mmCIF file of C-alpha atoms in Angstrom:
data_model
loop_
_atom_site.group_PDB
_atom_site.id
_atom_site.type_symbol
_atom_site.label_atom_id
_atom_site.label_comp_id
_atom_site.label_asym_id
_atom_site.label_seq_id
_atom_site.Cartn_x
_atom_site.Cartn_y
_atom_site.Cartn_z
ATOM 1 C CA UNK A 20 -36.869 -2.259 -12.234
ATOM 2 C CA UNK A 21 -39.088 -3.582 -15.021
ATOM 3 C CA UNK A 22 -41.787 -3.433 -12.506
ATOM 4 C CA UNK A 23 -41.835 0.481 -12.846
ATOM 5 C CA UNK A 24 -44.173 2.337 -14.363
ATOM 6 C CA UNK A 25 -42.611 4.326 -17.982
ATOM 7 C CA UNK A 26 -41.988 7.682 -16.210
ATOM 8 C CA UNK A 27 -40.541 6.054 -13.303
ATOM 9 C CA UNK A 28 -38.112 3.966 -15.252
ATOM 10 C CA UNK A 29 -37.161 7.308 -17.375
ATOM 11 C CA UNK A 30 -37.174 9.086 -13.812
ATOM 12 C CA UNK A 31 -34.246 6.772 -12.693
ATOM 13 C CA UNK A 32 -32.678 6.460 -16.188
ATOM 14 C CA UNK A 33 -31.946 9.892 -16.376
ATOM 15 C CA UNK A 34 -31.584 10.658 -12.385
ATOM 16 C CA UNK A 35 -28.083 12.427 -11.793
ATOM 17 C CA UNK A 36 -26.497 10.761 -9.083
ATOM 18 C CA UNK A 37 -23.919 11.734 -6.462
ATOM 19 C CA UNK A 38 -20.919 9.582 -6.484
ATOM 20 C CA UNK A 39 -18.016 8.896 -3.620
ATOM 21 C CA UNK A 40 -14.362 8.153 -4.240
ATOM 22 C CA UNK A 41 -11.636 7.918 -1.803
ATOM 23 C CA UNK A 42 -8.216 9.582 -2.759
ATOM 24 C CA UNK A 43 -5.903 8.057 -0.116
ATOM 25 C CA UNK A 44 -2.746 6.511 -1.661
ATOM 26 C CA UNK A 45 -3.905 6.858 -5.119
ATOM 27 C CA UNK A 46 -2.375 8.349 -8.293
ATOM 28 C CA UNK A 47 -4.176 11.438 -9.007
ATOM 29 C CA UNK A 48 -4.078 11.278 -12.327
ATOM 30 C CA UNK A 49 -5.983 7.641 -12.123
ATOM 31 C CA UNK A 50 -8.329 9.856 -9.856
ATOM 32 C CA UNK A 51 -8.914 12.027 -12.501
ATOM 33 C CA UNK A 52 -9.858 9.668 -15.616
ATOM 34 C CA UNK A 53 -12.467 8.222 -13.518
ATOM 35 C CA UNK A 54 -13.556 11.785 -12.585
ATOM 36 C CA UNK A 55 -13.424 12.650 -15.828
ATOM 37 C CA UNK A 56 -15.321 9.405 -17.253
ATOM 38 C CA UNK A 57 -18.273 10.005 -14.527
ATOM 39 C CA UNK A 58 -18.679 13.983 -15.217
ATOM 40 C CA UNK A 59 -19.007 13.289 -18.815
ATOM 41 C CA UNK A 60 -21.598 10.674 -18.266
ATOM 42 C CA UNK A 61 -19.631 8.389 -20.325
ATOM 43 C CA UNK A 62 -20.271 5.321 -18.066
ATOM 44 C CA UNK A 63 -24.096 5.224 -19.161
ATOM 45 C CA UNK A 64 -25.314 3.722 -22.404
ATOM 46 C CA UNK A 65 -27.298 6.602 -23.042
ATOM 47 C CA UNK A 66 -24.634 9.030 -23.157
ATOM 48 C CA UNK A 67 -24.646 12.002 -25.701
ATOM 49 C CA UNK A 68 -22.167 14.793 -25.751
ATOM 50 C CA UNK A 69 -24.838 17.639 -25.770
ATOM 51 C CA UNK A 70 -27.204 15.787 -23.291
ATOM 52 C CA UNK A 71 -25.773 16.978 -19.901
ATOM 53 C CA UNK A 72 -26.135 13.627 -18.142
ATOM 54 C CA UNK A 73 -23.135 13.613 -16.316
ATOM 55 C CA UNK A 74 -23.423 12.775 -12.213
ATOM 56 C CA UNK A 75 -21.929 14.454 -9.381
ATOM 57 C CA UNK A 76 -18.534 12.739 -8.335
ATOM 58 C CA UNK A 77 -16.813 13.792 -4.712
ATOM 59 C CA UNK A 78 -13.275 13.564 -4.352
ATOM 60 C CA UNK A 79 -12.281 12.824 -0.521
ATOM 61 C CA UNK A 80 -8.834 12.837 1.259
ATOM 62 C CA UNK A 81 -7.357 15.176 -1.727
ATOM 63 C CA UNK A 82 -4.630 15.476 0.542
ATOM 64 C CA UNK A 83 -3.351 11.998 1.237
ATOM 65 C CA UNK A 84 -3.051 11.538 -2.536
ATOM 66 C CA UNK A 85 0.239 9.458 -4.051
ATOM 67 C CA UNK A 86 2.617 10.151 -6.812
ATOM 68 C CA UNK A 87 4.814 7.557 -8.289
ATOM 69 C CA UNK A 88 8.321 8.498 -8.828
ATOM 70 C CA UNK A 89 9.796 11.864 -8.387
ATOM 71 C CA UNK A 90 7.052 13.746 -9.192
ATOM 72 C CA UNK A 91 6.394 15.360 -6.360
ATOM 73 C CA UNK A 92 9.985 17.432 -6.993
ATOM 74 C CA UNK A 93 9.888 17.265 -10.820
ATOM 75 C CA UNK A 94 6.149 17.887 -11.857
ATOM 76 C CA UNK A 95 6.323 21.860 -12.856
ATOM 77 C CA UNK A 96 2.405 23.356 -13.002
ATOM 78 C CA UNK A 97 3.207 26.079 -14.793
ATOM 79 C CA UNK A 98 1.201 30.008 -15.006
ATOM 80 C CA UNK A 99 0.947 33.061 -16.540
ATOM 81 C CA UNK A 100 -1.564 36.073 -15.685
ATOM 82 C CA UNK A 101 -0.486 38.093 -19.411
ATOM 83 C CA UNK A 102 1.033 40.723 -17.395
ATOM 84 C CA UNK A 103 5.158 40.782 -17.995
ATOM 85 C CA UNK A 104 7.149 39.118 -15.061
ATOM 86 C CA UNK A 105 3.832 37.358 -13.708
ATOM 87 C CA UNK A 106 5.295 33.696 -15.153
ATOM 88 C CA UNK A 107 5.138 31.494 -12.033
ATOM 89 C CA UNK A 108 6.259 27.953 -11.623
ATOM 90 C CA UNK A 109 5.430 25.906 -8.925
ATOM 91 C CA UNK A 110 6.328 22.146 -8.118
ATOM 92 C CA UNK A 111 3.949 19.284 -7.322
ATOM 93 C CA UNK A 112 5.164 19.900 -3.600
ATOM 94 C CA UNK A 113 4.480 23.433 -3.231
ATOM 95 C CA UNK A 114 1.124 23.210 -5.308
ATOM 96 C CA UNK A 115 -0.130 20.825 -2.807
ATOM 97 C CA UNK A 116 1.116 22.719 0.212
ATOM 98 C CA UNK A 117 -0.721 25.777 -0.997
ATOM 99 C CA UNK A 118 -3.844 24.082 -2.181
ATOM 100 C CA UNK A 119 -4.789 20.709 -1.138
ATOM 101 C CA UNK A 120 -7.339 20.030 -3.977
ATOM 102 C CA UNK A 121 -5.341 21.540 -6.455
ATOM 103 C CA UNK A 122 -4.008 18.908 -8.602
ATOM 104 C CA UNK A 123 -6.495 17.134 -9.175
ATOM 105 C CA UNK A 124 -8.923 19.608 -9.784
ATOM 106 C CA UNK A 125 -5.937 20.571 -12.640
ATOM 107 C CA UNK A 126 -5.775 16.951 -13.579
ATOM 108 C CA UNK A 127 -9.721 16.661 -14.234
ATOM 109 C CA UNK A 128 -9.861 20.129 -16.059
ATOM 110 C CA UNK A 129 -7.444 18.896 -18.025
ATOM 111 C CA UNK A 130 -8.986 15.571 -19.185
ATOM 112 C CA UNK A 131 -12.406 16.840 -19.626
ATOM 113 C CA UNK A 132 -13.651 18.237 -23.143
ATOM 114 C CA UNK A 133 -12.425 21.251 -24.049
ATOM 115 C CA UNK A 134 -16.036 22.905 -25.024
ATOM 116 C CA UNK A 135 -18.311 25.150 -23.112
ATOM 117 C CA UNK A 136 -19.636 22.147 -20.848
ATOM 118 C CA UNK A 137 -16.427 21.617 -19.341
ATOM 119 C CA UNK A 138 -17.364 24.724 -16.970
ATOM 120 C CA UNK A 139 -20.404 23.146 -15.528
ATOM 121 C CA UNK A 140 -18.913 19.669 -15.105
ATOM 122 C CA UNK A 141 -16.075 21.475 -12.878
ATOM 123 C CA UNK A 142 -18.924 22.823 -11.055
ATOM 124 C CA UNK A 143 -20.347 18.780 -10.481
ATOM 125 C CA UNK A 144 -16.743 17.968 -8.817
ATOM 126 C CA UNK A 145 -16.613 18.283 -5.203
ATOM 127 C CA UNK A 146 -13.370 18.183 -3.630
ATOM 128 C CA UNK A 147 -12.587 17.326 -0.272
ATOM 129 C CA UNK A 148 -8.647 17.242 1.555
ATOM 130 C CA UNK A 149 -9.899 15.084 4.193
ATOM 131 C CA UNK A 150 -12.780 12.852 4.973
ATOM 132 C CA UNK A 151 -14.879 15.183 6.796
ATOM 133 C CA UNK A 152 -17.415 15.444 4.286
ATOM 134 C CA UNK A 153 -20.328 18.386 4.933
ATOM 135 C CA UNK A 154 -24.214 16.592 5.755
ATOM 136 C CA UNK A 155 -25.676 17.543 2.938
ATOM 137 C CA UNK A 156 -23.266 16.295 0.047
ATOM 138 C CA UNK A 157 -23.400 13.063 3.101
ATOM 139 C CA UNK A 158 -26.897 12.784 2.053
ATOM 140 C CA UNK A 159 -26.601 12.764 -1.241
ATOM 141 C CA UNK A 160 -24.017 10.399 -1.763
ATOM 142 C CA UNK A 161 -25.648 6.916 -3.543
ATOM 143 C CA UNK A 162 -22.399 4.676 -4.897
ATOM 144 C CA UNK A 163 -18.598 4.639 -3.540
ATOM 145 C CA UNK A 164 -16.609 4.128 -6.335
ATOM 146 C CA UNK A 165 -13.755 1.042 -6.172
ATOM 147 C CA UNK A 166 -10.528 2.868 -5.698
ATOM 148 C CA UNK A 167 -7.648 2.616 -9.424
ATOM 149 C CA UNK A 168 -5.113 1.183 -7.080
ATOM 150 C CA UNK A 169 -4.479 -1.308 -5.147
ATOM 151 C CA UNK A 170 -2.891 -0.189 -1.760
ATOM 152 C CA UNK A 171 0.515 -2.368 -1.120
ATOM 153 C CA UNK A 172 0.376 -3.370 2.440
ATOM 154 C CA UNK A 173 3.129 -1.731 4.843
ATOM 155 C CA UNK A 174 6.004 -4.352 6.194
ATOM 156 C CA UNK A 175 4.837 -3.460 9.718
ATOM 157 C CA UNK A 176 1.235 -4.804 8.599
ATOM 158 C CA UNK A 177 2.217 -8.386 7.955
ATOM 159 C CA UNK A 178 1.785 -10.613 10.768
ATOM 160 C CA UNK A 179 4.710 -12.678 12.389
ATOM 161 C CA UNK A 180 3.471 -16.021 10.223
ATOM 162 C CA UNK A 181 3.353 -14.303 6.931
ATOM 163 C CA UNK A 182 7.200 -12.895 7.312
ATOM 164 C CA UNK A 183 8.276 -16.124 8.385
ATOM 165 C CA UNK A 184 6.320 -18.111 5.384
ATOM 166 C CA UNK A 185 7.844 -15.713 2.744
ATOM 167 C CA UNK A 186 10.530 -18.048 0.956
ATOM 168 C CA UNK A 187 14.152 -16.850 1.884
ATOM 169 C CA UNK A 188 15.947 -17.013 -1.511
ATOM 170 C CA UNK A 189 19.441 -18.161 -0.036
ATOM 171 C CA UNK A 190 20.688 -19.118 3.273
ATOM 172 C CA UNK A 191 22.752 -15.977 4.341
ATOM 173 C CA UNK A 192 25.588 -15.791 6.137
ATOM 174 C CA UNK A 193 25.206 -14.800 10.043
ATOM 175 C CA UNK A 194 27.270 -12.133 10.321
ATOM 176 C CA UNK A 195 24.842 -10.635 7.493
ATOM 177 C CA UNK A 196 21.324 -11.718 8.288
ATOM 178 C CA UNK A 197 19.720 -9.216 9.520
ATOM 179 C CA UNK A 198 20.441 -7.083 7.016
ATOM 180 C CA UNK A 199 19.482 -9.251 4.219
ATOM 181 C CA UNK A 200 16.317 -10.512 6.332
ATOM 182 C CA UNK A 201 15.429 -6.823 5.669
ATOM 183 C CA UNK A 202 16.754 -6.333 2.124
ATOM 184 C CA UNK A 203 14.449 -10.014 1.088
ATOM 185 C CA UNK A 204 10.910 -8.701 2.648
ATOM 186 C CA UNK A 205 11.298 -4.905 1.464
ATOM 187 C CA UNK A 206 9.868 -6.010 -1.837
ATOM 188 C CA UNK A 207 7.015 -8.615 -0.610
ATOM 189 C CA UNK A 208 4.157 -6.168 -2.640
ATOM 190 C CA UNK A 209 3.996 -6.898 -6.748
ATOM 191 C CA UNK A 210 4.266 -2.514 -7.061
ATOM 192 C CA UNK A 211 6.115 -1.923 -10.126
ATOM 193 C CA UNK A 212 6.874 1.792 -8.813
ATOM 194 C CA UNK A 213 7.198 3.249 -5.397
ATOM 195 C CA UNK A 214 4.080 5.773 -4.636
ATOM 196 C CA UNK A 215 4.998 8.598 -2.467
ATOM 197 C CA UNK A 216 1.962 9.868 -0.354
ATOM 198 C CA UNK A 217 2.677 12.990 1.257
ATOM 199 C CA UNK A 218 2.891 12.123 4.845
ATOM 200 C CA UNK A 219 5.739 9.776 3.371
ATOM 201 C CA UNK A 220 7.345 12.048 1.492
ATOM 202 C CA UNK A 221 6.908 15.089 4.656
ATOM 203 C CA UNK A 222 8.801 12.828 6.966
ATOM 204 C CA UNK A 223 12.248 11.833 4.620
ATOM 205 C CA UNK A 224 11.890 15.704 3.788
ATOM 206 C CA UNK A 225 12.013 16.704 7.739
ATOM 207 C CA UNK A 226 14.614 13.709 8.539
ATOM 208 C CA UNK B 24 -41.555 33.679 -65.529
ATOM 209 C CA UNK B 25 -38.751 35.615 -63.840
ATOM 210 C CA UNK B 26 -35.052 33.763 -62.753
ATOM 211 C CA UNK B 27 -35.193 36.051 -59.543
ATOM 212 C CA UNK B 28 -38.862 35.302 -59.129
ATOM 213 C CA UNK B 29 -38.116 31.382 -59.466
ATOM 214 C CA UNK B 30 -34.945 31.586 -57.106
ATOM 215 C CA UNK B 31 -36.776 33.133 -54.538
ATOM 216 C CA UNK B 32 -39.911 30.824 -54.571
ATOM 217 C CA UNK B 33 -37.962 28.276 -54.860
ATOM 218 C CA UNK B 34 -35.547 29.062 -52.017
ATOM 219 C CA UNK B 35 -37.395 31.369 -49.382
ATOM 220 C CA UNK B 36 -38.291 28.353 -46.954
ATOM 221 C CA UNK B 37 -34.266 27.507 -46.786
ATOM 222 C CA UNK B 38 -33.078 31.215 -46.562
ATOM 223 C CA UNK B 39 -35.767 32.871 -43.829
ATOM 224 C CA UNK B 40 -33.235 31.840 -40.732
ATOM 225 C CA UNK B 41 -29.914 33.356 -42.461
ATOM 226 C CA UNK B 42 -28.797 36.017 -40.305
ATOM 227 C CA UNK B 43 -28.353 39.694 -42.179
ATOM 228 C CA UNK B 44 -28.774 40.863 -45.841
ATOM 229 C CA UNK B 45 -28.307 36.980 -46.629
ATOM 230 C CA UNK B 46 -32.213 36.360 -46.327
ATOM 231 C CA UNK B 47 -32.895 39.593 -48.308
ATOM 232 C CA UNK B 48 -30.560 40.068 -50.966
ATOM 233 C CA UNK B 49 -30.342 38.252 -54.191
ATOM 234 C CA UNK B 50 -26.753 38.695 -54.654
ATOM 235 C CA UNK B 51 -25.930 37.544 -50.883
ATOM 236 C CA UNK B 52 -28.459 35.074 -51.000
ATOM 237 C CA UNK B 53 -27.171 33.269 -53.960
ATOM 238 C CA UNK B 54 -23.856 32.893 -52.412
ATOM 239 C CA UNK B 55 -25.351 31.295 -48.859
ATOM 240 C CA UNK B 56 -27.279 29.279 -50.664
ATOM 241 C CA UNK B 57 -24.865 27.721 -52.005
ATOM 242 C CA UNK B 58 -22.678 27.303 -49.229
ATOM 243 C CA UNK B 59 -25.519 25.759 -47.213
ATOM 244 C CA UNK B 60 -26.521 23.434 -49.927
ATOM 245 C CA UNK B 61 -22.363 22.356 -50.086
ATOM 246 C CA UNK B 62 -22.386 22.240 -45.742
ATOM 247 C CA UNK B 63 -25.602 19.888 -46.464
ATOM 248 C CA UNK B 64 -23.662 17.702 -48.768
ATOM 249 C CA UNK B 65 -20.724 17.134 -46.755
ATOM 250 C CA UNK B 66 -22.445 16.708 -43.521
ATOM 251 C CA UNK B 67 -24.762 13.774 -44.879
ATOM 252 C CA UNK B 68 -21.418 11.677 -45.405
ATOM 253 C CA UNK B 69 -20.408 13.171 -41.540
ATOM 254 C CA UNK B 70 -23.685 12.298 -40.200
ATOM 255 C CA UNK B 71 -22.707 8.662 -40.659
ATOM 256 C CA UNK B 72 -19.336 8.749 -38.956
ATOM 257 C CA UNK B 73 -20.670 10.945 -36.211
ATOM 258 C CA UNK B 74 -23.742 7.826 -35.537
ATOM 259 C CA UNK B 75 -21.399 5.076 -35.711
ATOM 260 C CA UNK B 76 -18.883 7.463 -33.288
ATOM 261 C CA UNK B 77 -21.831 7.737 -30.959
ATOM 262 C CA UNK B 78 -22.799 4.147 -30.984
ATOM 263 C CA UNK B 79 -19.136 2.512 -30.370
ATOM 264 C CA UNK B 80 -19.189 4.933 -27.421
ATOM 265 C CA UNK B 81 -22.587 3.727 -26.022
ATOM 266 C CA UNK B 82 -21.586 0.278 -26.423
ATOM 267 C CA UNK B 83 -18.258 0.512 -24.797
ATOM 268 C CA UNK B 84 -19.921 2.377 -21.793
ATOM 269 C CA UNK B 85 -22.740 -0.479 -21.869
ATOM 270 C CA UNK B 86 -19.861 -2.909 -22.255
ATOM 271 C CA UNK B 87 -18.242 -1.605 -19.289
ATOM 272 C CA UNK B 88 -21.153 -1.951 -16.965
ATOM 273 C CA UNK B 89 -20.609 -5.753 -17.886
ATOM 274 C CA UNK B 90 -16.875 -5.749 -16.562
ATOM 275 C CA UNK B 91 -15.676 -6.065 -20.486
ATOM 276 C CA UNK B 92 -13.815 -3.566 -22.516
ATOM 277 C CA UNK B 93 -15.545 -2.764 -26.319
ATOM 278 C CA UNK B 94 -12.473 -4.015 -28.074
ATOM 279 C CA UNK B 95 -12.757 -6.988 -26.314
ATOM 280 C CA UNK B 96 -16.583 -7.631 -26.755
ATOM 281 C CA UNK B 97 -16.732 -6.438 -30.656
ATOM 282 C CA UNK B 98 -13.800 -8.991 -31.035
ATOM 283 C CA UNK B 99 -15.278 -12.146 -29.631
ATOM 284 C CA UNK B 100 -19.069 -11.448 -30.877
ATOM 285 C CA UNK B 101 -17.323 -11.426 -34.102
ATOM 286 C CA UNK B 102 -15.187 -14.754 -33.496
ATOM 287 C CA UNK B 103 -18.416 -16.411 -32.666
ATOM 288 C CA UNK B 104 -20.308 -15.206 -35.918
ATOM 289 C CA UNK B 105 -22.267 -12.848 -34.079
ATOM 290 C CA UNK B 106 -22.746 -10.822 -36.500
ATOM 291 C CA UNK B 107 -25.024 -7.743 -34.734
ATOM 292 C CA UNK B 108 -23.961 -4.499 -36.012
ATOM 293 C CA UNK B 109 -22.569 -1.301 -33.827
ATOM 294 C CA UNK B 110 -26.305 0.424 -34.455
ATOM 295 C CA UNK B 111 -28.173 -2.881 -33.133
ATOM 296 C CA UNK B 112 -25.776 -3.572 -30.060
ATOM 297 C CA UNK B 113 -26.590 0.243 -29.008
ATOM 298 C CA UNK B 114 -30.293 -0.103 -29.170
ATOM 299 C CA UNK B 115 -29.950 -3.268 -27.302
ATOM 300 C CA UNK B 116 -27.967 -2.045 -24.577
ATOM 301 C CA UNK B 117 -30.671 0.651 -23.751
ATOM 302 C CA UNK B 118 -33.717 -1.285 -24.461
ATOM 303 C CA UNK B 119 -32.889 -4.649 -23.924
ATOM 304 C CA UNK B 120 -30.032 -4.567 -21.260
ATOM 305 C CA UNK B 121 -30.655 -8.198 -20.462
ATOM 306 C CA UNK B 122 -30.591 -9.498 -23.906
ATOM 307 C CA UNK B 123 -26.760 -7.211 -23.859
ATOM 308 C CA UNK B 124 -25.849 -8.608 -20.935
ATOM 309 C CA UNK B 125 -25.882 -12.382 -22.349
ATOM 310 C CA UNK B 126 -24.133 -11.119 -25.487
ATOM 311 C CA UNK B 127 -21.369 -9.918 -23.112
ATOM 312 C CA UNK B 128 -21.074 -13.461 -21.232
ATOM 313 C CA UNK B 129 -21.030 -15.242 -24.807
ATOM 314 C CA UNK B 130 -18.257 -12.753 -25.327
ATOM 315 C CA UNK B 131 -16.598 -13.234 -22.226
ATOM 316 C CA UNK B 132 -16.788 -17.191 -22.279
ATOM 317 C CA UNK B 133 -15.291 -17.313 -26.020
ATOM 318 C CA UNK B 134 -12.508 -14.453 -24.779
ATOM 319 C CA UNK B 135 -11.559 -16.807 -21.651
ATOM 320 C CA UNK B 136 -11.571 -20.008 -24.140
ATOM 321 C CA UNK B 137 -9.424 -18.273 -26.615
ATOM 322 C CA UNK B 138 -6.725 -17.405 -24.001
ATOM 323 C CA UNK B 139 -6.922 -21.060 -22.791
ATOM 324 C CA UNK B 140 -6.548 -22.398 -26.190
ATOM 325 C CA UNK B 141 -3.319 -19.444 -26.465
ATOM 326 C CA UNK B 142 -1.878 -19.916 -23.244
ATOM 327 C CA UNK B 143 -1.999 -24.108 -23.475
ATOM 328 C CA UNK B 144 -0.590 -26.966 -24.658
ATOM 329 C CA UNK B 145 -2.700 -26.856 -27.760
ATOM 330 C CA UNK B 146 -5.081 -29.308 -26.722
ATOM 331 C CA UNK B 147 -8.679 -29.517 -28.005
ATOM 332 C CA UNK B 148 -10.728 -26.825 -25.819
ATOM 333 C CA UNK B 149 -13.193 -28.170 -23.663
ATOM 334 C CA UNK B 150 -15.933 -25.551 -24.430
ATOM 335 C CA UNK B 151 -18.620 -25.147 -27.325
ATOM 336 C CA UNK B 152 -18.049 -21.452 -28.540
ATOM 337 C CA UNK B 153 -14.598 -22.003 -30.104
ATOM 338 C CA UNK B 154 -15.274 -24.717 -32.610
ATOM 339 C CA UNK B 155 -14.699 -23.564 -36.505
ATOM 340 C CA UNK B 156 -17.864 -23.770 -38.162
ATOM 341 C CA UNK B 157 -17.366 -24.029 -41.949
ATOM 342 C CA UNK B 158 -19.537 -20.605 -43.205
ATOM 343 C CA UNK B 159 -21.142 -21.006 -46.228
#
């Protein structure tokens, strides 16, 4: 890098770049601050809130995205058009069902500066509800960003070795161990909350 | 020697970009005037907060290329008598990103000592950055 010539070096100081982050099983509103950070170009040293250095961020598998707790039932998104009897309330649920992308293209409008550049930043986040991305974004793309949240592994996805390694707390009774064998490995992951991801949360709707 | 005449030779290069009657007017103009020259005031005390806002938020971004948060790094440079002001750390993480980066592992290695030295049995640190120097 130090081998570049002075306009070269300012070329790629300054370059806006096109950045990838996957949404699957994540918190949108995690999503969103590191949107939000990116757009504003607040992850470069050179940042200045007039200087429009923000890079391009897309958003992929919008759809597969997890809330923690009941948020999905309780999270109102609340609008009003100024005309009377236009005041509409959707839930989390519903939002999504309508509109993929929705939330967190709410979430990131939200967390971005309330000033005239908040418009074009919008404009810089691409959002995807799966991970059929178009080829020219594909082209673009330079840097996958590390996803907030790390994704508890499923009790199917533990080998046979693993379950039986896992320390059993007390020697159950027979008539009761199976039950209990389930009960002890239901909380092998560290999670301190339960995320719902909508595929989970469509099938204990439809049981 | 006129007071309109020296009011407006004295103050025709600050009024020519007022918008209206303001740049024209004597009685409009003395009033702007003096706002601008009160906005000028206050804003040379703002201008200060508004570099040293700027700078923190360089070096935290700067910081956070390094895998360290600014609270963190400000902290430690500080616990090892670094004594490199906000303005100085921000022209060194543009300019001299190397030199920035080493001040971020000197912070990092005194932060990881310092957690030892909390989290242990009190015993004497094996490391150089946390010994108390006497300052004069």
């Amino acid at each position: 890098m130090s081998s570049f010539s002075r306009s070269a070096q300012q070329w790629a100081t300054f370059a806006r770049s096109w950045l990838l982050i996957d949404a699957r099983m994540q918190p949108p509103g995690k999503i969103a601050s590191v949107c939000s950070v990116r757009l504003q170009g607040k992850h470069k040293p050179i940042y200045h809130p007039l200087s429009d250095i923000g890079d391009h961020v897309v958003v992929m598998n919008t759809r597969h995205i997890a809330f923690s707790g009941n948020k999905w039932e309780q999270k109102v998104y609340s609008s009003h058009t100024g005309y009377p009897g236009s005041f509409k309330q959707l839930t989390a649920a519903q939002m999504h069902q309508k509109d993929p992308t929705a939330i967190i293209k709410l979430a990131v409008y939200g967390m971005l500066p309330k000033n005239l550049t908040r418009r074009t930043m919008m404009q810089r986040l691409q959002l995807f509800p799966d991970d059929l991305l178009p080829d020219d974004i594909l082209r673009n793309l330079t840097e996958e960003l590390p996803q907030p949240r790390e994704i508890p592994r499923k009790l199917s996805e533990y080998t046979q070795e693993e379950r039986d390694a896992f320390p059993m707390l007390w020697t159950p009774d027979f008539q009761l161990s199976m039950v209990v064998h389930f009960l002890t490995y239901r909380n092998t992951t560290h999670t301190h909350t339960h995320l719902v991801g909508w595929e989970t949360r469509a099938s204990l709707c439809n049981r | 020697m006129s007071l309109l005449g020296m009011f407006w030779n004295q103050t025709v290069c600050l009024l020519q970009h007022f918008r209206g009657r303001k740049n024209r007017c004597y009685s409009l103009a003395v009033r702007a005037v003096r706002r601008a020259f009160v906005y000028a005031s206050k804003a040379r005390k703002a201008k200060r907060r508004s570099m040293r806002q700027l700078w923190i938020q360089r070096v935290a971004a700067a910081s956070r290329e390094q895998h360290m948060k600014y609270p963190a790094l400000i902290h430690n440079l500080l616990k090892c008598s670094v004594a490199l002001n906000r303005r100085v750390l921000c022209d060194l993480s543009i300019t001299e990103p190397r030199s920035f980066q080493s001040l971020t592992a000197l912070a990092h290695a005194r932060r990881t000592e310092g957690l030892r030295a909390a989290l242990g049995d009190g015993a004497e640190p094996p490391g150089v950055f946390s010994r108390i120097t006497q300052l004069q």
